[in-house]
């Protein structure tokens, strides 16, 4: 007999086909088309950026510079894609690529590099991940092995935001946190070095880059462990392979290899000059996570003094003020963050929660809705459900709580309870089961409360056709505890010669 997994495999084979990988030249089974890859990357680029700190906007010239270096490499790559390159406002040293050529590098990785050629090594590596379909192949493997839809094909992300991201935005978070296999990493190193050479960069920079990563890996710094090393693990093998690749590439061509060190250091000068400010911010973040808010506030104020143009500093300060219930001060700090950057979801989320605490439901709702437009989260949706309930809008509240209940994370169960409290009044029989039975000539029913919510009372409707006549009776039931069952009598007693047919029992109303 054909198994379910085999059926899935057959269906996918009919949808896909074989194609030549544009980078490696190998023939591969393709289930995700190039058009789909581009569509996925385009759709997930914004939420993926949001989930990783948003755009770094203090020094716009730096982002333009990274885009220029990326464009130079993309122009000599083997695949024409709508490449984009951005710098993210994240201290973690990381870089990632989505299918379709959407690439990001964190400011935390930029400050560890020494030259434009090393930057080219990072971007070239990510270009290959996109061009060689490494992300798409990972999705395809999971589709075949698990037989699941594309949007759930990648295992759950372990990023700090993963417990709150909702709906389709989860896919971007999952794609950028996946761990590539050894073969994919070696391919990206090799072809990335080839692209570097075609663009005129010294491919030896890929060696120094990996050597640096290996040494940092030995130090086991937490930021590296959760950043680049989690998805792009370095190894001595990669260093040795890059050394051989460098020899092979240079043996076939001779040119003045470019490192661009002075140009890179000049472009990075502003960000590097603010290293003390970001160090203070990172310290404040760590202290705040330990609830050491007094010391954390001093550190973030230090960061603001050193770099008053960085919105993340004001956002963190606002979060701490909100935690301390100093809501008016928190509003001012969120406003400061949004004046500097009105494109980052977390500032709207924090300000919306703060407005809610102050009783300004209109402004709270506007900010929380804007936050969800940028990155849908269970935190914003749960609060929107609470606000809708306060305003008597039960239908909207149900929709918000239902969305949160479908997500993962700590708000899932409370949201489910809130949804049930609202929906149970409209559809009581969906939650309170009634099973009719005959007990010594009396029609009774076993009532089961399948929820985690105790029921104060309920009305049970009994119906039956007795001796050819339809009959109906209502009985009132008292308390039914959560996840428990009890019995109730209809009050009907039947004679032995009665013909009783089509018996039903159904809960038609409840009181919580």
Coordinates of C-alpha atoms in Angstrom, one line a residue:
X1 CA 0.0 0.0 0.0
X2 CA 1.3 3.5 -0.9
X3 CA 2.3 5.5 2.2
X4 CA 1.2 9.1 2.8
X5 CA 4.8 10.3 2.5
X6 CA 5.1 8.5 -0.9
X7 CA 1.9 10.2 -2.1
X8 CA 3.2 13.6 -1.1
X9 CA 6.5 12.8 -2.9
X10 CA 4.5 11.9 -6.1
X11 CA 2.4 15.0 -5.9
X12 CA 5.5 17.2 -5.5
X13 CA 7.2 15.5 -8.4
X14 CA 4.3 16.3 -10.6
X15 CA 4.5 19.9 -9.6
X16 CA 8.2 20.3 -9.9
X17 CA 10.9 19.1 -12.2
X18 CA 14.7 18.9 -12.8
X19 CA 16.7 22.0 -13.6
X20 CA 20.3 22.9 -13.9
X21 CA 21.7 24.9 -10.9
X22 CA 23.0 28.2 -12.4
X23 CA 25.9 28.3 -10.1
X24 CA 27.2 24.7 -9.8
X25 CA 25.9 23.4 -13.1
X26 CA 24.4 20.4 -11.5
X27 CA 21.0 18.9 -12.3
X28 CA 18.6 19.2 -9.4
X29 CA 15.0 18.4 -8.6
X30 CA 13.2 21.7 -8.4
X31 CA 10.0 22.1 -6.5
X32 CA 10.2 25.8 -5.8
X33 CA 10.4 27.9 -9.0
X34 CA 12.7 30.8 -9.5
X35 CA 9.6 33.1 -9.6
X36 CA 8.4 31.6 -6.3
X37 CA 11.9 32.2 -4.7
X38 CA 11.8 35.8 -5.7
X39 CA 8.3 36.2 -4.5
X40 CA 9.1 34.6 -1.1
X41 CA 12.2 36.8 -0.7
X42 CA 10.4 40.0 -1.6
X43 CA 7.5 39.2 0.7
X44 CA 9.7 38.2 3.7
X45 CA 12.4 40.9 3.4
X46 CA 10.6 43.6 5.4
X47 CA 9.4 41.3 8.3
X48 CA 12.8 39.6 8.4
X49 CA 14.5 43.0 8.7
X50 CA 12.1 44.0 11.4
X51 CA 12.6 40.8 13.4
X52 CA 16.4 41.5 13.4
X53 CA 16.5 45.1 14.7
X54 CA 15.3 47.1 11.7
X55 CA 17.5 49.1 9.4
X56 CA 20.6 51.0 10.5
X57 CA 19.8 54.5 9.5
X58 CA 22.1 56.8 11.4
X59 CA 24.8 56.6 8.7
X60 CA 22.9 56.3 5.4
X61 CA 26.2 56.5 3.4
X62 CA 27.3 53.2 5.0
X63 CA 24.3 51.4 3.7
X64 CA 24.8 52.9 0.2
X65 CA 28.4 51.7 0.3
X66 CA 27.4 48.2 1.2
X67 CA 24.8 48.2 -1.6
X68 CA 27.6 49.3 -4.0
X69 CA 29.9 46.5 -3.0
X70 CA 27.0 44.0 -3.3
X71 CA 26.0 45.3 -6.7
X72 CA 29.6 45.0 -7.9
X73 CA 29.6 41.3 -6.9
X74 CA 26.1 40.6 -8.1
X75 CA 27.0 42.0 -11.6
X76 CA 29.5 39.1 -12.0
X77 CA 27.5 36.4 -10.4
X78 CA 26.0 33.5 -12.3
X79 CA 22.4 34.3 -11.6
X80 CA 20.4 37.4 -12.4
X81 CA 18.2 38.2 -9.4
X82 CA 16.7 41.4 -8.0
X83 CA 19.6 41.7 -5.4
X84 CA 19.2 44.1 -2.5
X85 CA 21.7 44.7 0.4
X86 CA 20.9 46.4 3.7
X87 CA 22.6 47.1 7.0
X88 CA 20.6 46.0 10.0
X89 CA 20.7 47.8 13.4
X90 CA 21.8 44.7 15.3
X91 CA 24.9 44.2 17.4
X92 CA 25.0 40.5 16.8
X93 CA 27.7 39.7 14.2
X94 CA 25.6 38.1 11.4
X95 CA 24.6 38.2 7.8
X96 CA 21.9 36.3 5.9
X97 CA 20.3 35.8 2.5
X98 CA 16.7 35.1 1.6
X99 CA 15.7 33.3 -1.6
X100 CA 15.6 35.6 -4.5
X101 CA 18.7 37.7 -3.5
X102 CA 17.5 39.7 -0.5
X103 CA 20.6 40.1 1.7
X104 CA 21.4 41.8 5.0
X105 CA 24.5 42.3 7.1
X106 CA 24.4 43.5 10.7
X107 CA 26.4 46.5 11.9
X108 CA 27.8 44.1 14.5
X109 CA 29.5 42.1 11.8
X110 CA 30.7 45.2 9.8
X111 CA 32.8 46.5 12.7
X112 CA 34.7 43.2 12.9
X113 CA 35.9 43.4 9.3
X114 CA 39.2 44.9 8.2
X115 CA 38.7 45.7 4.5
X116 CA 36.3 46.0 1.6
X117 CA 37.6 42.6 0.3
X118 CA 36.5 41.0 3.6
X119 CA 33.1 42.7 3.2
X120 CA 33.0 41.3 -0.4
X121 CA 33.8 37.8 1.0
X122 CA 30.8 38.1 3.3
X123 CA 28.4 39.4 0.6
X124 CA 29.8 37.1 -2.0
X125 CA 29.1 34.1 0.3
X126 CA 25.5 35.3 0.8
X127 CA 25.0 35.9 -2.9
X128 CA 25.9 32.3 -3.6
X129 CA 23.4 31.1 -0.9
X130 CA 20.7 32.9 -2.9
X131 CA 22.0 32.2 -6.4
X132 CA 22.7 28.5 -5.8
X133 CA 19.2 28.1 -4.2
X134 CA 20.5 26.9 -0.8
X135 CA 17.5 28.3 1.0
X136 CA 15.1 27.0 -1.6
X137 CA 16.7 23.5 -1.5
X138 CA 16.3 23.5 2.3
X139 CA 12.6 24.2 1.9
X140 CA 12.3 21.5 -0.7
X141 CA 14.0 18.9 1.5
X142 CA 11.6 19.6 4.3
X143 CA 8.6 19.5 2.0
X144 CA 9.6 16.0 0.8
X145 CA 10.6 14.7 4.2
X146 CA 7.7 16.2 6.2
X147 CA 5.0 16.5 3.6
X148 CA 4.0 20.0 4.8
X149 CA 3.1 23.3 3.2
X150 CA 5.8 25.7 2.2
X151 CA 5.1 28.2 4.8
X152 CA 5.8 25.6 7.6
X153 CA 8.6 23.8 5.8
X154 CA 11.4 25.1 8.0
X155 CA 11.8 24.3 11.7
X156 CA 10.9 26.9 14.2
X157 CA 13.4 29.7 14.7
X158 CA 15.1 30.1 18.1
X159 CA 15.6 33.9 17.7
X160 CA 14.7 36.2 20.5
X161 CA 11.6 37.3 18.5
X162 CA 10.3 33.8 17.5
X163 CA 7.9 33.5 20.4
X164 CA 5.9 36.5 19.2
X165 CA 6.1 36.6 15.4
X166 CA 2.8 35.6 13.9
X167 CA 1.5 34.2 10.6
X168 CA 3.4 34.3 7.4
X169 CA 6.1 36.5 8.8
X170 CA 7.4 33.4 10.6
X171 CA 8.7 32.0 7.4
X172 CA 11.3 34.8 7.0
X173 CA 12.4 34.3 10.6
X174 CA 12.8 30.6 10.0
X175 CA 14.7 31.0 6.7
X176 CA 17.3 33.4 8.1
X177 CA 18.0 31.3 11.2
X178 CA 18.4 27.9 9.4
X179 CA 21.8 26.2 9.7
X180 CA 23.3 25.4 6.3
X181 CA 25.0 22.1 5.7
X182 CA 28.7 21.7 5.2
X183 CA 28.4 21.3 1.4
X184 CA 26.4 24.5 1.1
X185 CA 28.9 26.4 3.1
X186 CA 31.8 25.1 1.0
X187 CA 30.0 25.9 -2.2
X188 CA 29.3 29.4 -1.0
X189 CA 32.9 30.0 0.0
X190 CA 34.2 28.7 -3.3
X191 CA 31.9 30.4 -5.7
X192 CA 31.9 33.5 -3.5
X193 CA 35.7 33.7 -4.0
X194 CA 35.2 33.3 -7.7
X195 CA 32.8 36.2 -7.8
X196 CA 35.3 38.3 -5.7
X197 CA 38.0 37.5 -8.2
X198 CA 35.8 38.4 -11.2
X199 CA 35.0 41.7 -9.5
X200 CA 38.7 42.4 -8.9
X201 CA 38.8 41.7 -5.1
X202 CA 41.6 39.7 -3.6
X203 CA 40.0 36.2 -2.9
X204 CA 42.6 35.7 -0.1
X205 CA 40.3 37.9 2.0
X206 CA 38.0 34.9 2.3
X207 CA 40.9 33.1 4.1
X208 CA 41.6 35.8 6.6
X209 CA 37.8 36.2 7.2
X210 CA 37.4 32.5 8.0
X211 CA 40.6 32.5 10.1
X212 CA 39.2 35.3 12.2
X213 CA 35.9 33.5 12.6
X214 CA 37.6 30.3 13.7
X215 CA 39.6 32.2 16.4
X216 CA 36.4 34.0 17.6
X217 CA 34.6 30.6 17.7
X218 CA 37.3 29.3 20.0
X219 CA 36.5 32.1 22.4
X220 CA 32.9 31.1 22.3
X221 CA 31.5 34.6 22.6
X222 CA 27.8 34.5 23.2
X223 CA 27.1 37.1 20.5
X224 CA 28.9 35.1 17.9
X225 CA 27.3 31.8 19.0
X226 CA 23.8 33.3 18.5
X227 CA 24.8 35.1 15.3
X228 CA 26.9 34.1 12.3
X229 CA 28.2 30.9 13.8
X230 CA 24.7 29.5 14.4
X231 CA 23.8 29.5 10.7
X232 CA 27.3 29.6 9.1
X233 CA 29.6 27.5 11.4
X234 CA 33.3 28.2 10.7
X235 CA 35.8 25.4 10.7
X236 CA 39.5 24.7 10.0
X237 CA 38.3 22.7 7.0
X238 CA 36.8 25.8 5.5
X239 CA 40.1 27.7 6.0
X240 CA 42.1 25.0 4.4
X241 CA 39.7 24.7 1.5
X242 CA 39.7 28.5 1.0
X243 CA 43.5 28.4 0.9
X244 CA 43.4 25.9 -2.0
X245 CA 40.7 27.8 -3.8
X246 CA 42.7 30.9 -3.6
X247 CA 45.7 29.2 -5.2
X248 CA 43.5 27.7 -8.0
X249 CA 41.8 31.0 -8.8
X250 CA 45.1 33.0 -8.9
X251 CA 46.9 30.4 -11.0
X252 CA 44.6 31.1 -13.9
X253 CA 44.7 34.9 -13.9
X254 CA 47.1 37.6 -12.9
X255 CA 46.0 41.1 -11.8
X256 CA 46.4 43.7 -9.1
X257 CA 44.1 42.2 -6.5
X258 CA 42.1 44.9 -4.6
X259 CA 41.6 44.9 -0.9
X260 CA 40.1 48.4 -0.5
X261 CA 41.2 48.6 3.1
X262 CA 41.6 52.4 3.3
X263 CA 38.3 53.0 1.5
X264 CA 36.5 50.5 3.8
X265 CA 38.0 52.1 7.0
X266 CA 36.9 55.5 5.8
X267 CA 33.3 54.4 5.1
X268 CA 33.2 52.7 8.5
X269 CA 34.8 55.6 10.4
X270 CA 31.5 57.0 11.8
X271 CA 30.2 53.7 13.0
X272 CA 33.5 52.8 14.5
X273 CA 33.7 56.1 16.3
X274 CA 30.5 55.2 18.1
X275 CA 31.7 51.9 19.4
X276 CA 31.6 53.1 23.1
X277 CA 28.0 54.1 22.6
X278 CA 26.9 50.7 21.2
X279 CA 28.9 48.9 23.9
X280 CA 27.0 50.9 26.6
X281 CA 23.8 50.0 24.8
X282 CA 24.6 46.3 24.7
X283 CA 25.5 46.4 28.4
X284 CA 22.2 48.1 29.1
X285 CA 20.3 45.5 27.1
X286 CA 22.0 42.7 29.1
X287 CA 21.3 44.4 32.4
X288 CA 17.6 45.1 31.5
X289 CA 17.1 41.4 30.7
X290 CA 18.3 40.6 34.2
X291 CA 15.8 43.2 35.6
X292 CA 18.7 45.4 36.8
X293 CA 16.9 48.5 35.5
X294 CA 18.5 51.2 37.6
X295 CA 22.0 50.4 36.4
X296 CA 20.7 49.6 32.9
X297 CA 19.1 53.1 32.7
X298 CA 22.4 54.7 33.5
X299 CA 24.2 52.7 30.7
X300 CA 21.6 53.6 28.1
X301 CA 21.7 57.3 29.1
X302 CA 25.4 57.1 28.6
X303 CA 24.8 55.6 25.1
X304 CA 22.4 58.5 24.3
X305 CA 25.0 61.0 25.4
X306 CA 27.6 59.5 23.1
X307 CA 25.3 59.0 20.1
X308 CA 22.1 61.1 20.4
X309 CA 21.0 60.2 16.8
X310 CA 20.5 56.4 17.4
X311 CA 16.8 55.6 17.8
X312 CA 17.5 52.1 19.4
X313 CA 18.9 53.8 22.5
X314 CA 15.7 55.8 23.0
X315 CA 13.6 52.7 22.3
X316 CA 15.5 50.7 25.0
X317 CA 15.1 53.5 27.5
X318 CA 11.4 53.7 26.8
X319 CA 11.0 49.9 27.3
X320 CA 12.7 50.3 30.7
X321 CA 10.6 53.3 31.7
X322 CA 7.5 51.3 30.7
X323 CA 8.7 48.4 32.9
X324 CA 9.1 50.8 35.7
X325 CA 5.5 52.1 35.1
X326 CA 6.8 55.6 34.4
X327 CA 4.4 55.8 31.4
X328 CA 4.6 59.5 30.6
X329 CA 8.4 59.4 30.5
X330 CA 8.2 56.2 28.3
X331 CA 5.9 58.1 25.8
X332 CA 8.5 60.8 25.5
X333 CA 11.3 58.3 24.8
X334 CA 9.2 56.4 22.3
X335 CA 8.4 59.7 20.5
X336 CA 12.1 60.4 20.4
X337 CA 12.8 57.0 18.8
X338 CA 10.1 57.5 16.2
X339 CA 11.3 60.9 15.3
X340 CA 14.6 59.3 14.3
X341 CA 13.1 56.2 12.7
X342 CA 9.4 55.8 12.0
X343 CA 9.9 52.5 10.2
X344 CA 10.6 50.1 13.1
X345 CA 7.7 48.1 14.6
X346 CA 9.0 47.9 18.2
X347 CA 8.7 51.6 18.9
X348 CA 5.0 51.5 17.8
X349 CA 4.5 48.4 19.8
X350 CA 5.9 49.9 23.0
X351 CA 4.2 53.2 22.6
X352 CA 0.9 51.4 21.8
X353 CA 1.2 49.4 25.0
X354 CA 2.0 52.5 27.0
X355 CA -1.0 54.4 25.6
X356 CA -3.1 51.5 26.6
X357 CA -1.8 51.7 30.2
X358 CA -2.7 55.4 30.2
X359 CA -6.2 54.6 29.0
X360 CA -5.9 56.3 25.6
X361 CA -7.4 53.4 23.5
X362 CA -7.6 55.3 20.2
X363 CA -3.9 56.1 20.1
X364 CA -3.0 52.7 21.5
X365 CA -5.0 51.0 18.7
X366 CA -3.4 53.1 16.0
X367 CA 0.1 52.3 17.2
X368 CA -0.5 48.6 17.7
X369 CA -2.1 48.3 14.2
X370 CA 0.9 50.1 12.7
X371 CA 3.2 47.7 14.6
X372 CA 1.4 44.7 13.2
X373 CA 1.7 46.1 9.6
X374 CA 5.5 46.2 10.0
X375 CA 5.8 42.9 11.9
X376 CA 2.7 41.0 13.1
X377 CA 3.2 39.9 16.7
X378 CA 1.1 38.1 19.3
X379 CA 1.9 40.9 21.8
X380 CA 0.3 43.6 19.6
X381 CA -2.6 41.4 18.5
X382 CA -3.4 40.3 22.1
X383 CA -3.5 43.9 23.3
X384 CA -5.7 44.8 20.3
X385 CA -8.1 42.1 21.3
X386 CA -8.2 43.4 24.9
X387 CA -8.9 47.0 23.6
X388 CA -11.7 45.7 21.4
X389 CA -13.2 43.9 24.3
X390 CA -13.1 47.0 26.4
X391 CA -14.9 48.9 23.7
X392 CA -17.6 46.2 23.4
X393 CA -16.5 45.0 20.0
X394 CA -16.7 41.3 20.6
X395 CA -16.3 40.2 17.0
X396 CA -13.0 42.1 16.6
X397 CA -11.8 40.8 20.0
X398 CA -12.5 37.2 18.9
X399 CA -10.5 37.7 15.7
X400 CA -7.5 39.0 17.5
X401 CA -7.5 36.4 20.2
X402 CA -8.0 33.6 17.6
X403 CA -5.0 34.8 15.7
X404 CA -2.8 34.8 18.8
X405 CA -4.2 31.4 19.8
X406 CA -3.0 30.0 16.4
X407 CA 0.6 31.3 17.1
X408 CA 3.3 30.0 19.3
X409 CA 4.6 31.5 22.5
X410 CA 3.5 32.4 26.0
X411 CA 0.4 34.3 25.0
X412 CA -1.1 31.4 23.1
X413 CA -3.0 29.7 26.0
X414 CA -4.3 32.9 27.6
X415 CA -5.5 34.1 24.2
X416 CA -7.2 30.8 23.6
X417 CA -9.0 31.1 27.0
X418 CA -10.1 34.7 26.1
X419 CA -11.3 33.5 22.7
X420 CA -13.3 30.7 24.3
X421 CA -14.9 33.0 26.9
X422 CA -16.2 35.0 24.0
X423 CA -17.1 32.3 21.5
X424 CA -18.6 29.9 24.0
X425 CA -21.6 32.2 24.4
X426 CA -22.2 32.1 20.7
X427 CA -21.3 28.4 20.1
X428 CA -21.7 26.6 23.5
X429 CA -22.0 23.1 22.0
X430 CA -18.6 23.5 20.5
X431 CA -17.1 23.4 23.9
X432 CA -19.6 21.7 26.2
X433 CA -20.5 18.2 25.0
X434 CA -23.8 16.5 25.8
X435 CA -24.2 12.8 25.4
X436 CA -27.8 11.5 25.9
X437 CA -28.4 8.0 27.3
X438 CA -31.2 6.0 28.9
X439 CA -30.9 5.3 32.6
X440 CA -33.6 3.0 33.9
X441 CA -36.2 4.5 31.7
X442 CA -35.1 8.1 32.3
X443 CA -33.4 10.2 29.6
X444 CA -30.2 11.7 31.0
X445 CA -27.1 13.3 29.5
X446 CA -23.4 13.3 30.4
X447 CA -22.1 16.9 30.1
X448 CA -18.4 17.3 29.5
X449 CA -16.6 20.7 29.8
X450 CA -13.7 20.4 27.3
X451 CA -12.2 23.8 28.2
X452 CA -10.0 25.1 31.0
X453 CA -12.8 27.5 32.0
X454 CA -15.3 26.6 34.7
X455 CA -19.0 27.0 33.7
X456 CA -21.4 28.5 36.3
X457 CA -24.5 27.2 34.7
X458 CA -25.8 25.8 31.4
X459 CA -29.1 25.1 29.7
X460 CA -29.4 21.7 28.0
X461 CA -31.9 21.1 25.3
X462 CA -33.3 17.6 25.0
X463 CA -35.3 16.6 21.9
X464 CA -36.8 13.2 20.9
X465 CA -39.6 11.7 18.8
X466 CA -41.8 9.9 21.3
X467 CA -44.5 7.7 19.9
X468 CA -44.3 9.6 16.7
X469 CA -44.5 13.1 18.3
X470 CA -41.6 15.5 18.5
X471 CA -40.9 16.6 22.0
X472 CA -38.5 19.2 23.4
X473 CA -37.4 20.0 27.0
X474 CA -34.9 22.3 28.6
X475 CA -33.0 21.5 31.8
X476 CA -30.8 23.8 33.7
X477 CA -27.4 22.6 34.9
X478 CA -25.3 24.0 37.7
X479 CA -21.5 24.4 37.9
X480 CA -19.3 22.3 35.6
X481 CA -15.6 22.6 36.5
X482 CA -12.9 23.0 33.9
X483 CA -12.0 19.7 32.1
X484 CA -14.6 17.7 34.0
X485 CA -18.0 16.0 33.4
X486 CA -21.3 15.7 35.2
X487 CA -24.8 14.3 34.6
X488 CA -28.2 15.9 34.1
X489 CA -31.7 14.5 33.8
X490 CA -34.2 15.6 31.2
X491 CA -37.1 14.7 33.6
X492 CA -38.6 12.5 31.0
X493 CA -39.6 9.0 32.1
X494 CA -40.5 6.4 29.5
X495 CA -42.9 3.4 29.7
X496 CA -41.6 0.1 28.4
X497 CA -44.0 0.3 25.4
X498 CA -43.0 3.9 24.4
X499 CA -41.3 4.2 21.1
X500 CA -38.4 6.7 21.5
X501 CA -36.4 7.8 18.5
X502 CA -34.0 10.6 17.3
X503 CA -32.9 11.5 20.8
X504 CA -30.5 14.5 21.1
X505 CA -29.0 16.6 23.9
X506 CA -27.3 19.9 23.2
X507 CA -26.0 22.8 25.3
X508 CA -27.7 25.9 24.0
X509 CA -26.6 28.5 26.5
X510 CA -24.1 29.0 29.3
X511 CA -23.1 31.4 32.0
X512 CA -19.5 31.8 33.0

